[in-house]
mmCIF file of C-alpha atoms and ligand atoms in Angstrom:
data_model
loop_
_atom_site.group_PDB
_atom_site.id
_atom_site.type_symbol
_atom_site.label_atom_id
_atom_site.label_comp_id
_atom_site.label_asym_id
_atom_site.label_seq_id
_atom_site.Cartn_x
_atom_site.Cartn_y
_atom_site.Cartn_z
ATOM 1 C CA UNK A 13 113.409 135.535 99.192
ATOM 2 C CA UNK A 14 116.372 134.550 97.090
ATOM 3 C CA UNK A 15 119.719 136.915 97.893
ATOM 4 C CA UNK A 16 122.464 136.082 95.684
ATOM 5 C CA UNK A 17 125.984 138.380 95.468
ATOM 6 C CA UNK A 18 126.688 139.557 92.186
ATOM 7 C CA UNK A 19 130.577 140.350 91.013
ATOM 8 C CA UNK A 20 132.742 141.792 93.218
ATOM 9 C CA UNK A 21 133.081 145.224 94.723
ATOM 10 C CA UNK A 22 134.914 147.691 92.025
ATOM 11 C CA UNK A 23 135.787 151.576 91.680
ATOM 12 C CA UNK A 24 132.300 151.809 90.120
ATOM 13 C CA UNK A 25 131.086 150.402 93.645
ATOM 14 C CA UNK A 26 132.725 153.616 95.473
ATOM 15 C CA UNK A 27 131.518 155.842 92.844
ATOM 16 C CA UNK A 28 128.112 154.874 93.754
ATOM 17 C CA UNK A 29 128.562 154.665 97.440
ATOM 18 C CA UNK A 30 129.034 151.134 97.986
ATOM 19 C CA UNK A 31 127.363 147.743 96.996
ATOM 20 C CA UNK A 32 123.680 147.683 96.391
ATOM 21 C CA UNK A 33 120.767 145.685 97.886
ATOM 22 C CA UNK A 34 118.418 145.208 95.046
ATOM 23 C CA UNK A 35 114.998 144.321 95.736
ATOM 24 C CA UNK A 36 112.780 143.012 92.690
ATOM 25 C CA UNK A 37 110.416 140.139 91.785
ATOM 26 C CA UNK A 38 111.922 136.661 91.113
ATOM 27 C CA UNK A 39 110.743 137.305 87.234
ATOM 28 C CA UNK A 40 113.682 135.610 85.501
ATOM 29 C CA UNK A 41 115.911 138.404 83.674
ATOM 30 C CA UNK A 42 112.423 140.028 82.777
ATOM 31 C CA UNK A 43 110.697 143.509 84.358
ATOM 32 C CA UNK A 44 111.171 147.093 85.104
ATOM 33 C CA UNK A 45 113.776 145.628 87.651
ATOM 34 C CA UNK A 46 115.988 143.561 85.183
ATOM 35 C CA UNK A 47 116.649 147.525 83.310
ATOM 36 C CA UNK A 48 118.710 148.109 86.597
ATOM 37 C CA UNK A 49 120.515 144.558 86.423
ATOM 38 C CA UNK A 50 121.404 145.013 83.263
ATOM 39 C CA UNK A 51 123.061 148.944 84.105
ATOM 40 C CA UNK A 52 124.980 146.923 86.732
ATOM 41 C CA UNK A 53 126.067 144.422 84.716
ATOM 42 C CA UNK A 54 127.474 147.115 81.720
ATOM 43 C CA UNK A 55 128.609 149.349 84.604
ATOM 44 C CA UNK A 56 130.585 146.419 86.655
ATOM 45 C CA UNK A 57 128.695 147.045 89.598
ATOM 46 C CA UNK A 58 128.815 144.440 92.476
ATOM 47 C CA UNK A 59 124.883 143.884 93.803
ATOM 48 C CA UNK A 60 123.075 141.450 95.942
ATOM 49 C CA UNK A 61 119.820 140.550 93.835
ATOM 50 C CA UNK A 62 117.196 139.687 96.058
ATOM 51 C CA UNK A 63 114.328 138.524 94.463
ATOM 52 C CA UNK A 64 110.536 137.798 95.944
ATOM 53 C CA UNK A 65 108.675 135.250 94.788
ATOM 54 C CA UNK A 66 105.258 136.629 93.519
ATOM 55 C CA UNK A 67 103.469 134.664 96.095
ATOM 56 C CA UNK A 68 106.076 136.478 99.169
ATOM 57 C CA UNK A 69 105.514 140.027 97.522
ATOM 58 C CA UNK A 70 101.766 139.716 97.079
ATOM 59 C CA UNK A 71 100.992 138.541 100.571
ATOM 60 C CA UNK A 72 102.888 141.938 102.431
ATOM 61 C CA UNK A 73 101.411 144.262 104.005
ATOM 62 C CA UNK A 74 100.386 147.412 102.729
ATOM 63 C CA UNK A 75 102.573 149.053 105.999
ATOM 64 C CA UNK A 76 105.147 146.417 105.342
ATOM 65 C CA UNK A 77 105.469 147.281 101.520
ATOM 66 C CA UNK A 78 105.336 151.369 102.520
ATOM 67 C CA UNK A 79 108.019 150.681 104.764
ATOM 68 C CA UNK A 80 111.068 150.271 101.764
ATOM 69 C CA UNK A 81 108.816 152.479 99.300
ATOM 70 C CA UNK A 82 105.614 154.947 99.436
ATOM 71 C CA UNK A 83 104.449 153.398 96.467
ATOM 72 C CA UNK A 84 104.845 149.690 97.736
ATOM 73 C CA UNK A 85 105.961 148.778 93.831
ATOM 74 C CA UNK A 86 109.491 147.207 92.985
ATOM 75 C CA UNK A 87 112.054 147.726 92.283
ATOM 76 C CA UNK A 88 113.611 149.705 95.117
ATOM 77 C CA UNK A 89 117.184 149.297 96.182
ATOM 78 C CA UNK A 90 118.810 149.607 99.519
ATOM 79 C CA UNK A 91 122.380 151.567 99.755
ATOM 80 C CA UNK A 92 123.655 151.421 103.023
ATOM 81 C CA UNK A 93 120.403 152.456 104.215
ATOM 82 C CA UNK A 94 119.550 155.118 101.525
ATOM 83 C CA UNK A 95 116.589 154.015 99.996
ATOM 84 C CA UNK A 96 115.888 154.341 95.783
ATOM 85 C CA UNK A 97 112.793 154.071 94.281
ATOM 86 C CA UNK A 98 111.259 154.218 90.515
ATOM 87 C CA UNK A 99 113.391 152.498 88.317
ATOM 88 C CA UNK A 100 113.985 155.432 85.940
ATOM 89 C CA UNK A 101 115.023 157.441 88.245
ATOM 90 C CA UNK A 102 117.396 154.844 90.377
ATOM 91 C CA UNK A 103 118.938 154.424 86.791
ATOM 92 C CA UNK A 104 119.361 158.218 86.130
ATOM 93 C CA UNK A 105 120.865 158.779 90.001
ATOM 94 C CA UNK A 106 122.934 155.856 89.689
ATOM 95 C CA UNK A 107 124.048 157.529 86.074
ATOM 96 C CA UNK A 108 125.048 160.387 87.423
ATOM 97 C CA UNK A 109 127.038 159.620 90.607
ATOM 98 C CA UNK A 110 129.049 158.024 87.519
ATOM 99 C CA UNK A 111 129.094 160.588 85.957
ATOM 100 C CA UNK A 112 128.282 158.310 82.504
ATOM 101 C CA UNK A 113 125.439 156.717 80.963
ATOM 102 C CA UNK A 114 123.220 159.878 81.161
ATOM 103 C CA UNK A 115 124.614 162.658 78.303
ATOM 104 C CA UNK A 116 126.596 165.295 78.689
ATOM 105 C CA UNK A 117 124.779 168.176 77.657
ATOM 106 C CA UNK A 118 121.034 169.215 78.096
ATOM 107 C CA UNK A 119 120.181 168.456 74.661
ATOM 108 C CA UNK A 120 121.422 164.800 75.292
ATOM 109 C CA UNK A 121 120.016 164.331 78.672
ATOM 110 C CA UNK A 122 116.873 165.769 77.259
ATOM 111 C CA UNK A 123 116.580 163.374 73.855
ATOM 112 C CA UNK A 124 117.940 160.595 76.605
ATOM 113 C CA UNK A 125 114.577 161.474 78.596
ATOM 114 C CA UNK A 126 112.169 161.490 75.751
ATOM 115 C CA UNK A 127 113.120 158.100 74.895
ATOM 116 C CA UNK A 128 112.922 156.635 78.426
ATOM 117 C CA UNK A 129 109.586 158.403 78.501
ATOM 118 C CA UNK A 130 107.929 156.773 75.416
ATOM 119 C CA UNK A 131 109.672 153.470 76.585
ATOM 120 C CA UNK A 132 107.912 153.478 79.304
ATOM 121 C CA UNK A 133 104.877 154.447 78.075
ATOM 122 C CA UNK A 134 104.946 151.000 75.809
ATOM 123 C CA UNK A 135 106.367 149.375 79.372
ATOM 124 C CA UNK A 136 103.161 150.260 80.865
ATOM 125 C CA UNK A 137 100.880 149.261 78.338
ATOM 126 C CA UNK A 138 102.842 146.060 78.130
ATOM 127 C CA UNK A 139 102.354 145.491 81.678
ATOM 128 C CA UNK A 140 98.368 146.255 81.344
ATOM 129 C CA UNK A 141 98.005 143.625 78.876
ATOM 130 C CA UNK A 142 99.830 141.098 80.366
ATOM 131 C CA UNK A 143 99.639 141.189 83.791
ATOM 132 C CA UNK A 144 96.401 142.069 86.623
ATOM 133 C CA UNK A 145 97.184 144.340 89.504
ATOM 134 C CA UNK A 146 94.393 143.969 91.575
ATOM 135 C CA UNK A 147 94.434 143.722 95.788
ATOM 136 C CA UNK A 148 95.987 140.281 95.179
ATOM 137 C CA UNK A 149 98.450 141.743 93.659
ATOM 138 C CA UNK A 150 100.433 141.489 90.336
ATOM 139 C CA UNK A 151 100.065 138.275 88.887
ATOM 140 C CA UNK A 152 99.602 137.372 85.048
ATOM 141 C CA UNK A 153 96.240 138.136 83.161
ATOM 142 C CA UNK A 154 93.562 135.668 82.991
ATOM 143 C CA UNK A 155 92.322 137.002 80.224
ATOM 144 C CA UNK A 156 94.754 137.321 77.120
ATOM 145 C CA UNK A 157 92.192 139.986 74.779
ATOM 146 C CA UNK A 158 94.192 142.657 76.240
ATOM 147 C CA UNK A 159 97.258 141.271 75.362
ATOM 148 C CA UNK A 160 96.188 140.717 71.699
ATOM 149 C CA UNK A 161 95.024 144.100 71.658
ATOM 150 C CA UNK A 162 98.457 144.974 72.373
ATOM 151 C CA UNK A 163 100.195 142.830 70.354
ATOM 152 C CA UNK A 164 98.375 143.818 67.461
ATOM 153 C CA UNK A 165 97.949 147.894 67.921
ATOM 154 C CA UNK A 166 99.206 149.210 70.935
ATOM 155 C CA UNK A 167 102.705 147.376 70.672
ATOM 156 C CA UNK A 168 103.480 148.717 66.618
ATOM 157 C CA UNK A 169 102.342 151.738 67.694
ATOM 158 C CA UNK A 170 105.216 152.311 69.778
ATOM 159 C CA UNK A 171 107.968 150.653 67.990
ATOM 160 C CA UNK A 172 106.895 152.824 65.386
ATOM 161 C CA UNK A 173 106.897 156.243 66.631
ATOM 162 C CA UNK A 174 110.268 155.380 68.699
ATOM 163 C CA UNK A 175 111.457 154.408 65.492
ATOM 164 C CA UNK A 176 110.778 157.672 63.835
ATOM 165 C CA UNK A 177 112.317 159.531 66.900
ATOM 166 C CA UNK A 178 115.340 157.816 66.730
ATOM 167 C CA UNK A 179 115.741 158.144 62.825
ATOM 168 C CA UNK A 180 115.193 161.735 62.949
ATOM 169 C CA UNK A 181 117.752 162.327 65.775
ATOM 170 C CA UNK A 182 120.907 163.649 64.967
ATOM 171 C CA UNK A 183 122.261 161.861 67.922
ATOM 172 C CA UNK A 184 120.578 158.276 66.869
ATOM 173 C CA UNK A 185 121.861 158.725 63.044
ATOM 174 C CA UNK A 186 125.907 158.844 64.817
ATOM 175 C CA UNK A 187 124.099 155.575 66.332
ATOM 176 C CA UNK A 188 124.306 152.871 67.334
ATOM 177 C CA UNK A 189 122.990 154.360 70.798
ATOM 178 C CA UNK A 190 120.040 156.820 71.536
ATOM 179 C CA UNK A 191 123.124 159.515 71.868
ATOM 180 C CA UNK A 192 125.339 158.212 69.527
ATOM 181 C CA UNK A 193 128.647 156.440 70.123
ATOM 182 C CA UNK A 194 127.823 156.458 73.909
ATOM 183 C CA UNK A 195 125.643 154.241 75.675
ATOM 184 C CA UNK A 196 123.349 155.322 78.035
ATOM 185 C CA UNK A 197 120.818 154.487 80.482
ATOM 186 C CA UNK A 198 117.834 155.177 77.803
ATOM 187 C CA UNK A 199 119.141 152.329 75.660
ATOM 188 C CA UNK A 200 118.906 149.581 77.931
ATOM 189 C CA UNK A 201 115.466 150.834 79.199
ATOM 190 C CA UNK A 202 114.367 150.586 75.352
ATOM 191 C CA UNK A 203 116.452 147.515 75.113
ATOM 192 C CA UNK A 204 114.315 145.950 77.601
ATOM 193 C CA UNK A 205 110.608 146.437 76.908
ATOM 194 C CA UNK A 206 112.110 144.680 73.350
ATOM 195 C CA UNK A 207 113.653 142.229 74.976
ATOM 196 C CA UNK A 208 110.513 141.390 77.008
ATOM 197 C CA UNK A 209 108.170 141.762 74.199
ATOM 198 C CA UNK A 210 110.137 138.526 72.840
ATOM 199 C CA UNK A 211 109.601 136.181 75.977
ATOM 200 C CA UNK A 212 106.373 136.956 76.036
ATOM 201 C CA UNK A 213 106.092 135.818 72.519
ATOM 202 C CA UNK A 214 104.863 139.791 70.894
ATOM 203 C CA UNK A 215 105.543 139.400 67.205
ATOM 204 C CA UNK A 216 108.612 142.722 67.909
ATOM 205 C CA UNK A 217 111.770 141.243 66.383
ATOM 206 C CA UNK A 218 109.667 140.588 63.029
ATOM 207 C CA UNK A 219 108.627 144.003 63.804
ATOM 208 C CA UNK A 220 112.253 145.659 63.958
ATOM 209 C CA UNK A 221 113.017 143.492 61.012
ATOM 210 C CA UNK A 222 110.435 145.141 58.499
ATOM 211 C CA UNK A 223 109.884 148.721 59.873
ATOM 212 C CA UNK A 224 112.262 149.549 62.704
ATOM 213 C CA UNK A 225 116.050 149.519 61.264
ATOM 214 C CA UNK A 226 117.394 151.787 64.040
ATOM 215 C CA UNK A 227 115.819 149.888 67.088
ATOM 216 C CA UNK A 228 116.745 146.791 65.648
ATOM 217 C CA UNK A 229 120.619 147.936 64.994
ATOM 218 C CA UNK A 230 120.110 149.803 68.543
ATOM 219 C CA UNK A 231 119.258 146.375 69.976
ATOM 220 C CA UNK A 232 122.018 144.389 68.426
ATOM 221 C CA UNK A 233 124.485 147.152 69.690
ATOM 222 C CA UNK A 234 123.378 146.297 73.536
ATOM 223 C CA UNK A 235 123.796 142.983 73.114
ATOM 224 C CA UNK A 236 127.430 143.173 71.623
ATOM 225 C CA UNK A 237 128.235 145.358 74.908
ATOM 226 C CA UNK A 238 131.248 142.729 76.228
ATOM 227 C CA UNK A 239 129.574 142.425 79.903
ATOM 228 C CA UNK A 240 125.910 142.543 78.225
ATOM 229 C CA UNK A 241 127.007 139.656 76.460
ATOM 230 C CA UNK A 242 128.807 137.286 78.546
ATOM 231 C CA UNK A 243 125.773 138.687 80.837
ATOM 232 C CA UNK A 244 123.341 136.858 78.632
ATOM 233 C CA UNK A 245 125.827 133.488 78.449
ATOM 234 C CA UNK A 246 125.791 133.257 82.159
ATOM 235 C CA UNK A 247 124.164 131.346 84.891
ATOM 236 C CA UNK A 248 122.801 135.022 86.120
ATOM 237 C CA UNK A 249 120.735 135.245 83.204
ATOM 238 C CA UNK A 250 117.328 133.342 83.146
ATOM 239 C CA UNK A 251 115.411 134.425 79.677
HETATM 240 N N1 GSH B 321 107.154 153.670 88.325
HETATM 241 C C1 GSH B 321 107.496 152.491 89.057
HETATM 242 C C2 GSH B 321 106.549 151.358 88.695
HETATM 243 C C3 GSH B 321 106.820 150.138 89.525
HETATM 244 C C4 GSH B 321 105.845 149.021 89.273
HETATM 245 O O1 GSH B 321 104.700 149.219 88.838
HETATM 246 N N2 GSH B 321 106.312 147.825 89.597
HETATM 247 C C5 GSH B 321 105.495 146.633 89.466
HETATM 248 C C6 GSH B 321 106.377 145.461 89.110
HETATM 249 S S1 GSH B 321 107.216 145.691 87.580
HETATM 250 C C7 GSH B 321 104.863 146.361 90.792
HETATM 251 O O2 GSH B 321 105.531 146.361 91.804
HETATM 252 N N3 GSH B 321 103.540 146.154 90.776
HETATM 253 C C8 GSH B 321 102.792 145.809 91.957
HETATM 254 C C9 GSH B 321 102.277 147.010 92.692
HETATM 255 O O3 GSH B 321 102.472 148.162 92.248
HETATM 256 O O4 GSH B 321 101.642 146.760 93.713
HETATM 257 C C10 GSH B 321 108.944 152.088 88.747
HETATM 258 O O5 GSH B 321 109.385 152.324 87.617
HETATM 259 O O6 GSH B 321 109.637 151.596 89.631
#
């Protein structure tokens, strides 16, 4: 396993309750567990990534796995000794001991949640096409029809009807965020599942290009965030 120390300890450290252990695959700046790296990064939290080869992951024991997290999936973080699991819901604890990234009222916490939701629907779909979880483990697909399939249907499909959403919202149409002016943890989960559409060579930014104005501008707006930026021009950041 790879442990490096990210940034250095800062008031958003003791608003969290001190500096994280992150636990994810070594993936590059890709995965369910990248959404959280990139929350630290905007929120100037200090972390030590520690990242498992696929090979070190897939050969744990089912105990050993259950140990750090019932469902034996990453990401899970340790913090001082309190243990988070499922991403979302790391990102929307983390939110709120911050008391920022997460809406104020219920209406924006609730529009926040509908687009994690349908994010992660297209997240999970991705993941299906792409990669195998079998007893081995997760490693890619050896057969790419199920990618294709979701390149060509299952992929638009969601773009599109997130793009709708967000069009309709009057939260989106303040924009460039899901709720507005305000970033918050929804955007980089959406951000993400575009971002990894891309590496893996989907045909998505043509896609926000031609149908998807408010994704694509919703995109952009992440990565002009200052820290999301120099993020992406850093050593830290691996495609
Ligand atoms: N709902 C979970 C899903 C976690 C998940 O499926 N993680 C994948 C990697 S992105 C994994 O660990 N797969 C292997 C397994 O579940 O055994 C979350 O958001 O944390």
């Amino acid at each position: 396993m790879k442990s490096t120390t990210i940034g250095t300890p800062s008031a958003a450290n003791e608003a969290i309750g001190g500096v994280p252990q992150f636990y994810y695959y070594d993936f590059a700046s890709k995965g369910r567990g990248e959404v959280i790296r990139l929350f630290f990064e905007d929120a100037g939290i200090s972390f030590v990534d520690n990242r498992f080869s696929f090979d070190e992951y897939n050969n744990k024991t089912v105990e050993e796995r259950a140990a750090v997290n019932p469902a034996g999936s990453l990401p899970y973080i340790d913090l001082n000794g309190k243990l988070l699991t499922q991403s979302y819901p790391i990102l929307r604890y983390l939110a709120r001991q911050l008391g920022k990234y997460d809406g104020k009222t219920s209406e924006e916490k609730y529009f926040a949640d509908v687009i994690c939701d349908q994010a992660l629907d297209w997240r999970t779909r991705f993941v299906d096409g792409a990669f195998a979880t079998t007893k081995e483990g997760l490693n890619p697909a050896n057969d790419s029809s199920a990618f294709d399939h979701h390149k060509d249907y299952l992929m638009p499909k969601y773009v599109r009807g997130i793009e709708k959403h967000l069009a309709e919202s009057p939260f989106t149409k303040a924009g460039p965020f899901v709720l507005g002016a305000e970033i918050s943890y929804a955007d980089f989960v959406l951000y993400q599942i575009y971002h990894d559409e891309r590496e893996l060579g989907g045909p998505v930014t043509e896609l926000l290009e031609k149908e998807a104005p408010t994704l694509k501008k919703l995109v952009e707006a992440v990565e002009a965030r200052p820290r999301i930026a120099e993020y992406f021009k850093s050593d830290r950041y691996f495609g």
